Tab-separated table of C-alpha atoms in Angstrom:
chain	number	residue	atom	x	y	z
A	1	MET	CA	-71.056	142.284	-88.165
A	2	THR	CA	-69.035	139.293	-89.245
A	3	ASP	CA	-65.788	141.211	-89.463
A	4	PHE	CA	-64.724	140.626	-85.836
A	5	ALA	CA	-66.002	137.110	-85.315
A	6	THR	CA	-63.561	134.249	-84.906
A	7	THR	CA	-66.297	131.604	-84.830
A	8	ASN	CA	-69.761	131.759	-86.243
A	9	THR	CA	-72.182	128.955	-86.870
A	10	ALA	CA	-75.910	128.998	-87.380
A	11	ASN	CA	-76.593	127.771	-83.845
A	12	GLU	CA	-73.783	129.234	-81.773
A	13	PRO	CA	-73.180	132.824	-80.707
A	14	ARG	CA	-70.202	134.503	-82.314
A	15	VAL	CA	-67.060	134.822	-80.211
A	16	SER	CA	-64.337	137.431	-80.678
A	17	THR	CA	-61.249	138.653	-78.868
A	18	LEU	CA	-61.672	142.367	-78.289
A	19	THR	CA	-60.463	145.079	-75.989
A	20	TYR	CA	-62.837	146.630	-73.478
A	21	ALA	CA	-63.151	149.673	-75.771
A	22	GLN	CA	-63.642	147.611	-78.931
A	23	ALA	CA	-66.264	145.477	-77.220
A	24	ALA	CA	-68.374	148.535	-76.464
A	25	ALA	CA	-67.909	149.851	-79.988
A	26	ALA	CA	-68.989	146.475	-81.393
A	27	ALA	CA	-72.106	146.473	-79.222
A	28	LEU	CA	-72.990	149.977	-80.357
A	29	GLN	CA	-72.315	149.152	-84.019
A	30	GLU	CA	-74.575	146.126	-83.912
A	31	ALA	CA	-77.345	148.099	-82.217
A	32	MET	CA	-77.028	150.923	-84.758
A	33	ARG	CA	-77.211	148.495	-87.649
A	34	ALA	CA	-80.238	146.757	-86.172
A	35	ASP	CA	-82.126	149.930	-85.239
A	36	GLN	CA	-81.880	153.233	-87.098
A	37	HIS	CA	-83.220	155.012	-84.022
A	38	VAL	CA	-79.953	154.408	-82.139
A	39	VAL	CA	-77.688	157.468	-82.355
A	40	ALA	CA	-74.540	158.569	-80.502
A	41	MET	CA	-73.762	162.113	-79.418
A	42	GLY	CA	-70.947	163.844	-77.542
A	43	GLU	CA	-67.554	165.495	-77.655
A	44	ASP	CA	-64.775	163.996	-79.785
A	45	LEU	CA	-66.902	161.218	-81.261
A	46	GLY	CA	-65.655	162.220	-84.707
A	47	ARG	CA	-62.165	161.075	-83.800
A	48	GLY	CA	-63.414	157.825	-82.318
A	49	GLY	CA	-63.883	159.016	-78.755
A	50	VAL	CA	-61.284	160.082	-76.210
A	51	PHE	CA	-60.488	156.440	-75.437
A	52	GLY	CA	-61.249	154.914	-78.846
A	53	GLN	CA	-64.604	153.649	-77.640
A	54	TYR	CA	-66.290	154.920	-80.835
A	55	ARG	CA	-63.798	153.208	-83.135
A	56	SER	CA	-64.369	149.756	-84.651
A	57	ALA	CA	-61.944	146.872	-84.197
A	58	ASP	CA	-60.506	147.495	-87.671
A	59	GLY	CA	-59.692	151.088	-86.728
A	60	ARG	CA	-62.553	152.939	-88.451
A	61	ASN	CA	-64.284	155.736	-86.592
A	62	LEU	CA	-67.986	155.006	-86.221
A	63	VAL	CA	-68.821	158.351	-87.828
A	64	ASP	CA	-67.231	157.059	-91.060
A	65	ILE	CA	-69.544	154.038	-90.953
A	66	PHE	CA	-72.820	155.633	-89.884
A	67	GLY	CA	-72.387	159.282	-90.886
A	68	GLU	CA	-72.550	162.579	-89.017
A	69	GLU	CA	-76.326	162.415	-88.584
A	70	ARG	CA	-76.043	159.337	-86.339
A	71	VAL	CA	-72.629	159.873	-84.727
A	72	ILE	CA	-72.874	163.490	-83.725
A	73	ASP	CA	-69.964	165.649	-82.592
A	74	THR	CA	-71.047	168.371	-80.182
A	75	PRO	CA	-69.674	171.565	-78.648
A	76	ILE	CA	-68.255	171.362	-75.113
A	77	SER	CA	-71.472	171.711	-73.136
A	78	GLU	CA	-72.464	168.657	-71.117
A	79	ALA	CA	-75.793	170.162	-70.045
A	80	THR	CA	-76.693	170.796	-73.687
A	81	ILE	CA	-75.638	167.292	-74.738
A	82	MET	CA	-77.652	165.602	-72.010
A	83	GLY	CA	-80.662	167.872	-72.540
A	84	ALA	CA	-80.639	167.154	-76.273
A	85	GLY	CA	-80.378	163.446	-75.502
A	86	VAL	CA	-83.426	163.555	-73.249
A	87	GLY	CA	-85.376	165.374	-75.962
A	88	MET	CA	-84.265	162.871	-78.609
A	89	ALA	CA	-85.365	159.974	-76.407
A	90	LEU	CA	-88.800	161.523	-75.787
A	91	ALA	CA	-89.135	162.010	-79.550
A	92	GLY	CA	-88.558	158.316	-80.233
A	93	LEU	CA	-84.807	157.943	-80.692
A	94	ARG	CA	-82.454	155.821	-78.578
A	95	PRO	CA	-79.522	158.152	-77.910
A	96	VAL	CA	-76.145	157.191	-76.480
A	97	VAL	CA	-74.854	160.283	-74.728
A	98	GLU	CA	-71.098	160.511	-74.172
A	99	MET	CA	-69.840	162.544	-71.185
A	100	ARG	CA	-66.090	161.806	-71.683
A	101	VAL	CA	-65.559	161.264	-67.928
A	102	ALA	CA	-68.049	161.020	-65.079
A	103	ASP	CA	-66.574	164.112	-63.452
A	104	PHE	CA	-67.813	166.269	-66.359
A	105	ALA	CA	-71.323	164.814	-66.141
A	106	LEU	CA	-71.892	166.908	-63.027
A	107	CYS	CA	-72.524	169.814	-65.405
A	108	ALA	CA	-75.454	167.814	-66.803
A	109	ILE	CA	-76.855	166.406	-63.589
A	110	ASP	CA	-80.138	168.356	-63.649
A	111	GLU	CA	-81.073	166.982	-67.061
A	112	LEU	CA	-80.157	163.465	-65.989
A	113	VAL	CA	-81.572	163.408	-62.456
A	114	ASN	CA	-84.586	165.715	-62.749
A	115	GLN	CA	-85.618	165.142	-66.360
A	116	ALA	CA	-84.459	161.749	-67.652
A	117	ALA	CA	-84.978	159.828	-64.409
A	118	LYS	CA	-88.380	161.324	-63.491
A	119	ASN	CA	-90.153	161.586	-66.831
A	120	ARG	CA	-91.772	158.154	-66.939
A	121	TYR	CA	-93.153	158.536	-63.403
A	122	MET	CA	-94.272	162.160	-63.578
A	123	PHE	CA	-96.196	161.732	-66.831
A	124	GLY	CA	-97.843	158.433	-66.016
A	125	GLY	CA	-95.769	156.404	-68.428
A	126	GLN	CA	-96.696	158.544	-71.446
A	127	GLY	CA	-93.047	159.482	-71.882
A	128	ARG	CA	-90.059	157.119	-71.796
A	129	VAL	CA	-86.397	158.081	-71.898
A	130	PRO	CA	-84.451	155.136	-73.353
A	131	LEU	CA	-81.144	156.982	-73.072
A	132	VAL	CA	-77.713	155.512	-72.319
A	133	ALA	CA	-75.371	158.017	-70.663
A	134	ARG	CA	-71.773	156.798	-70.840
A	135	LEU	CA	-69.890	158.205	-67.847
A	136	PRO	CA	-66.360	156.707	-67.612
A	137	ILE	CA	-65.344	156.416	-63.966
A	138	GLY	CA	-62.362	155.582	-61.816
A	139	ILE	CA	-58.814	156.577	-61.081
A	140	TRP	CA	-57.008	157.486	-64.296
A	141	THR	CA	-53.273	157.401	-63.614
A	142	ALA	CA	-51.775	160.885	-63.104
A	143	SER	CA	-55.043	162.614	-63.974
A	144	ALA	CA	-55.747	164.001	-60.508
A	145	ALA	CA	-58.873	164.944	-58.618
A	146	GLN	CA	-61.180	166.148	-61.424
A	147	HIS	CA	-60.682	163.165	-63.756
A	148	SER	CA	-60.570	160.197	-61.390
A	149	GLN	CA	-63.798	160.055	-59.432
A	150	SER	CA	-66.330	157.245	-59.041
A	151	PHE	CA	-69.918	158.389	-58.568
A	152	GLU	CA	-71.897	155.172	-58.867
A	153	SER	CA	-73.498	155.612	-55.440
A	154	TRP	CA	-74.802	159.074	-56.420
A	155	PHE	CA	-76.786	157.723	-59.346
A	156	ALA	CA	-77.856	154.516	-57.587
A	157	HIS	CA	-79.579	156.843	-55.088
A	158	VAL	CA	-81.837	158.336	-57.771
A	159	PRO	CA	-85.162	156.562	-58.495
A	160	GLY	CA	-85.640	155.991	-62.193
A	161	LEU	CA	-82.008	155.418	-63.146
A	162	VAL	CA	-80.375	152.097	-63.975
A	163	VAL	CA	-76.653	152.044	-63.122
A	164	VAL	CA	-74.187	149.690	-64.830
A	165	ALA	CA	-70.437	149.151	-64.222
A	166	PRO	CA	-68.826	146.485	-66.468
A	167	SER	CA	-65.459	144.995	-65.485
A	168	THR	CA	-64.517	142.906	-68.554
A	169	PRO	CA	-64.633	143.199	-72.352
A	170	ALA	CA	-67.313	140.486	-72.430
A	171	ASP	CA	-69.522	142.407	-70.040
A	172	ASN	CA	-68.846	145.721	-71.745
A	173	TYR	CA	-70.297	144.181	-74.885
A	174	GLY	CA	-73.164	142.279	-73.291
A	175	LEU	CA	-74.243	144.903	-70.770
A	176	LEU	CA	-74.149	147.724	-73.313
A	177	ARG	CA	-76.345	145.658	-75.641
A	178	SER	CA	-78.841	145.254	-72.794
A	179	ALA	CA	-78.575	148.919	-71.820
A	180	LEU	CA	-79.407	149.889	-75.395
A	181	GLN	CA	-82.526	147.716	-75.217
A	182	CYS	CA	-83.633	149.117	-71.854
A	183	GLY	CA	-86.632	151.424	-71.934
A	184	ASP	CA	-85.358	153.559	-69.069
A	185	PRO	CA	-82.334	155.863	-68.709
A	186	VAL	CA	-79.122	153.965	-67.999
A	187	VAL	CA	-76.018	155.481	-66.409
A	188	TYR	CA	-73.328	153.359	-67.994
A	189	MET	CA	-70.012	153.608	-66.140
A	190	GLU	CA	-66.952	152.180	-67.867
A	191	HIS	CA	-63.604	152.297	-66.092
A	192	LYS	CA	-60.987	154.484	-67.757
A	193	GLU	CA	-58.115	152.110	-66.969
A	194	LEU	CA	-59.828	149.069	-68.518
A	195	TRP	CA	-60.086	150.351	-72.108
A	196	GLY	CA	-57.042	148.379	-73.286
A	197	MET	CA	-57.924	145.098	-71.546
A	198	SER	CA	-58.409	142.233	-74.031
A	199	GLY	CA	-60.676	139.251	-73.587
A	200	GLU	CA	-63.055	136.830	-75.207
A	201	VAL	CA	-66.414	138.333	-76.058
A	202	VAL	CA	-69.556	136.306	-76.721
A	203	HIS	CA	-71.835	138.372	-78.921
A	204	GLU	CA	-74.900	138.095	-76.742
A	205	PRO	CA	-76.571	140.542	-74.353
A	206	VAL	CA	-75.886	140.180	-70.615
A	207	GLU	CA	-78.953	140.568	-68.425
A	208	LEU	CA	-79.015	143.677	-66.274
A	209	GLY	CA	-79.213	143.012	-62.531
A	210	ARG	CA	-77.365	139.682	-62.539
A	211	ALA	CA	-74.029	139.285	-60.740
A	212	ARG	CA	-71.335	136.853	-61.888
A	213	VAL	CA	-68.836	134.766	-59.989
A	214	ALA	CA	-65.440	136.220	-60.909
A	215	PHE	CA	-63.482	133.804	-58.713
A	216	SER	CA	-64.839	130.675	-57.134
A	217	ALA	CA	-64.127	128.990	-53.854
A	218	GLY	CA	-61.897	125.959	-53.463
A	219	PRO	CA	-62.484	122.640	-55.223
A	220	SER	CA	-64.252	121.305	-52.129
A	221	GLY	CA	-66.933	123.951	-52.554
A	222	ARG	CA	-66.009	125.507	-49.213
A	223	THR	CA	-66.325	129.283	-49.053
A	224	ASP	CA	-64.775	131.126	-46.108
A	225	VAL	CA	-65.434	134.693	-47.193
A	226	THR	CA	-67.416	136.479	-49.900
A	227	LEU	CA	-65.838	139.460	-51.639
A	228	VAL	CA	-68.318	141.700	-53.484
A	229	SER	CA	-67.097	144.339	-55.899
A	230	TRP	CA	-67.582	145.857	-59.363
A	231	SER	CA	-65.712	147.567	-62.191
A	232	ARG	CA	-61.889	147.573	-62.103
A	233	GLN	CA	-61.775	146.664	-58.421
A	234	VAL	CA	-63.092	143.186	-59.265
A	235	HIS	CA	-59.695	142.307	-60.726
A	236	VAL	CA	-57.902	143.489	-57.586
A	237	CYS	CA	-60.274	141.372	-55.505
A	238	VAL	CA	-59.505	138.315	-57.641
A	239	ASP	CA	-55.782	138.840	-57.013
A	240	ALA	CA	-56.515	139.153	-53.287
A	241	ALA	CA	-58.587	135.945	-53.390
A	242	ARG	CA	-55.651	134.135	-54.976
A	243	ALA	CA	-53.364	135.451	-52.218
A	244	LEU	CA	-55.835	134.243	-49.592
A	245	ALA	CA	-55.978	130.840	-51.281
A	246	GLU	CA	-52.233	130.478	-50.714
A	247	GLN	CA	-53.053	130.722	-46.997
A	248	GLY	CA	-55.746	128.068	-47.294
A	249	ILE	CA	-58.613	130.573	-47.196
A	250	HIS	CA	-61.284	130.153	-49.842
A	251	ALA	CA	-62.831	133.379	-51.093
A	252	GLU	CA	-65.623	133.798	-53.600
A	253	VAL	CA	-65.529	137.023	-55.614
A	254	LEU	CA	-68.859	138.339	-56.904
A	255	ASP	CA	-68.911	141.003	-59.606
A	256	LEU	CA	-72.166	142.938	-59.257
A	257	ARG	CA	-71.987	144.221	-62.875
A	258	THR	CA	-75.114	146.300	-62.242
A	259	ILE	CA	-75.165	148.684	-59.290
A	260	TRP	CA	-78.908	149.303	-59.648
A	261	PRO	CA	-80.718	146.988	-59.740
A	262	TRP	CA	-78.155	144.899	-57.876
A	263	ASP	CA	-78.270	141.136	-57.460
A	264	ARG	CA	-79.339	140.824	-53.821
A	265	ASP	CA	-80.177	137.137	-54.168
A	266	ALA	CA	-76.693	136.173	-55.339
A	267	VAL	CA	-74.991	138.256	-52.652
A	268	LEU	CA	-77.229	136.996	-49.833
A	269	ALA	CA	-76.808	133.376	-50.930
A	270	SER	CA	-73.021	133.649	-51.000
A	271	ALA	CA	-72.930	135.484	-47.646
A	272	ARG	CA	-75.052	132.750	-46.054
A	273	ARG	CA	-72.653	130.090	-47.366
A	274	SER	CA	-69.487	131.817	-46.226
A	275	GLY	CA	-70.743	133.607	-43.112
A	276	HIS	CA	-68.438	136.535	-43.911
A	277	LEU	CA	-68.920	139.329	-46.449
A	278	LEU	CA	-66.466	142.048	-47.433
A	279	VAL	CA	-67.582	144.719	-49.933
A	280	VAL	CA	-64.723	146.388	-51.785
A	281	HIS	CA	-64.925	149.385	-54.092
A	282	GLU	CA	-62.651	151.999	-55.611
A	283	ALA	CA	-64.992	154.849	-54.705
A	284	VAL	CA	-64.674	156.724	-51.423
A	285	GLN	CA	-65.839	154.417	-48.629
A	286	ALA	CA	-67.923	157.031	-46.773
A	287	ALA	CA	-71.521	156.853	-48.064
A	288	GLY	CA	-70.413	154.537	-50.854
A	289	PHE	CA	-72.580	151.802	-52.362
A	290	GLY	CA	-70.723	149.259	-50.224
A	291	ALA	CA	-72.692	150.536	-47.247
A	292	GLU	CA	-75.952	149.565	-48.985
A	293	VAL	CA	-74.696	146.053	-49.692
A	294	ALA	CA	-73.282	145.594	-46.187
A	295	ALA	CA	-76.454	146.842	-44.491
A	296	THR	CA	-78.661	144.593	-46.608
A	297	VAL	CA	-76.577	141.518	-45.786
A	298	ALA	CA	-76.571	142.438	-42.077
A	299	GLU	CA	-80.371	142.784	-42.135
A	300	HIS	CA	-81.045	139.464	-43.854
A	301	THR	CA	-78.292	137.051	-42.747
A	302	ASP	CA	-76.162	136.196	-39.742
A	303	ALA	CA	-72.988	136.878	-41.705
A	304	ARG	CA	-70.249	139.129	-40.366
A	305	VAL	CA	-69.932	142.134	-42.698
A	306	ALA	CA	-67.278	144.742	-43.478
A	307	ARG	CA	-66.547	147.239	-46.236
A	308	LEU	CA	-63.413	148.677	-47.755
A	309	GLY	CA	-63.144	151.725	-50.006
A	310	ALA	CA	-60.930	154.730	-50.607
A	311	PRO	CA	-60.327	157.345	-47.918
A	312	ARG	CA	-62.419	160.499	-48.206
A	313	ILE	CA	-59.723	162.539	-49.955
A	314	PRO	CA	-59.395	163.995	-53.476
A	315	VAL	CA	-57.310	161.773	-55.773
A	316	GLY	CA	-53.800	163.228	-55.897
A	317	TYR	CA	-51.813	163.985	-59.041
A	318	ALA	CA	-48.455	162.804	-57.688
A	319	GLY	CA	-48.041	159.053	-57.772
A	320	SER	CA	-47.457	158.819	-54.031
A	321	LEU	CA	-50.661	160.776	-53.328
A	322	GLU	CA	-52.682	158.904	-55.941
A	323	LEU	CA	-51.634	155.634	-54.337
A	324	GLU	CA	-53.364	156.704	-51.118
A	325	SER	CA	-56.701	156.524	-52.980
A	326	ARG	CA	-56.150	153.084	-54.475
A	327	VAL	CA	-57.443	150.001	-52.665
A	328	GLY	CA	-54.784	147.354	-53.221
A	329	VAL	CA	-54.470	143.597	-52.914
A	330	GLU	CA	-52.778	143.657	-49.528
A	331	GLN	CA	-55.446	145.927	-48.012
A	332	ILE	CA	-58.159	143.545	-49.182
A	333	ARG	CA	-56.279	140.507	-47.896
A	334	GLN	CA	-55.736	142.095	-44.487
A	335	SER	CA	-59.369	143.240	-44.279
A	336	ALA	CA	-60.565	139.719	-45.067
A	337	LEU	CA	-58.302	138.253	-42.402
A	338	ARG	CA	-59.574	140.740	-39.794
A	339	LEU	CA	-63.148	139.919	-40.756
A	340	LEU	CA	-62.540	136.194	-40.376
A	341	LYS	CA	-61.152	136.725	-36.855
A	342	ARG	CA	-64.275	138.548	-35.662
A	343	ALA	CA	-66.378	136.560	-33.228
């Protein structure tokens, strides 16, 4: 895997500039080269994936590199794909199961929730399901209600599942490497509108369950409000933090990266410093994962807490309707200001 590296010495990790999609493909390529038990399976993998996430940085489809026995094109049957993946994992393989978009994974939810997630517990650890289910999430412009949903809270609710939501090319590389090394089933949720984002990628795994600071407080170290988010919404929060900074308000933006397990220590520490926590996500606010974060902070700190997510409506096809489901910079800024005014 030296073809994408821009630097490479014996003692330093390689660094490349890759898109979000290429970063994931690079992580998968490296894992497949290192371990012949890693296989990929799903619809349209033969043409490099719907979003090019199974295509190398030099444009080759992964099936041309690893062959049809390891990059497997399947019929359109999500339940069959997921069920086969669970069986492969129990037989000793490490399958990457592609669901195209998270919305379609609902056809496979029994295999994922009742079989993959429970197997280790129900059979006393005799069976493990080291499966990575890639479920792209999020609003996909002009793709309407059945292609734009975010279900991270659904899967975070299920014991036995790890849930990951990378927001940058670097994390899409590093977190997928870690997901592929995890011994338990991982629901891996990439955002459909981040595939083309470019960024520097360090070719090292990123530990699951560790948040990162996406935007830091002012140079004095003062933090007035903590913004917690994940996936694409992290970038909107960073823009909102910059807008708040122009008003003299210092916000710290934490990117959870992993929805379950989530980095409680980092969130609680930041909330204690700032005294104000706002959780922001693209998913519907009602019963969203923001409620879990907000409740935990309220239980363990004296911080004022609030949450902001989409209204409980289907994502519209028309641009004006779709916009109603997006949580924008100004909404976040106004929510932060209201939070700071609370006694």
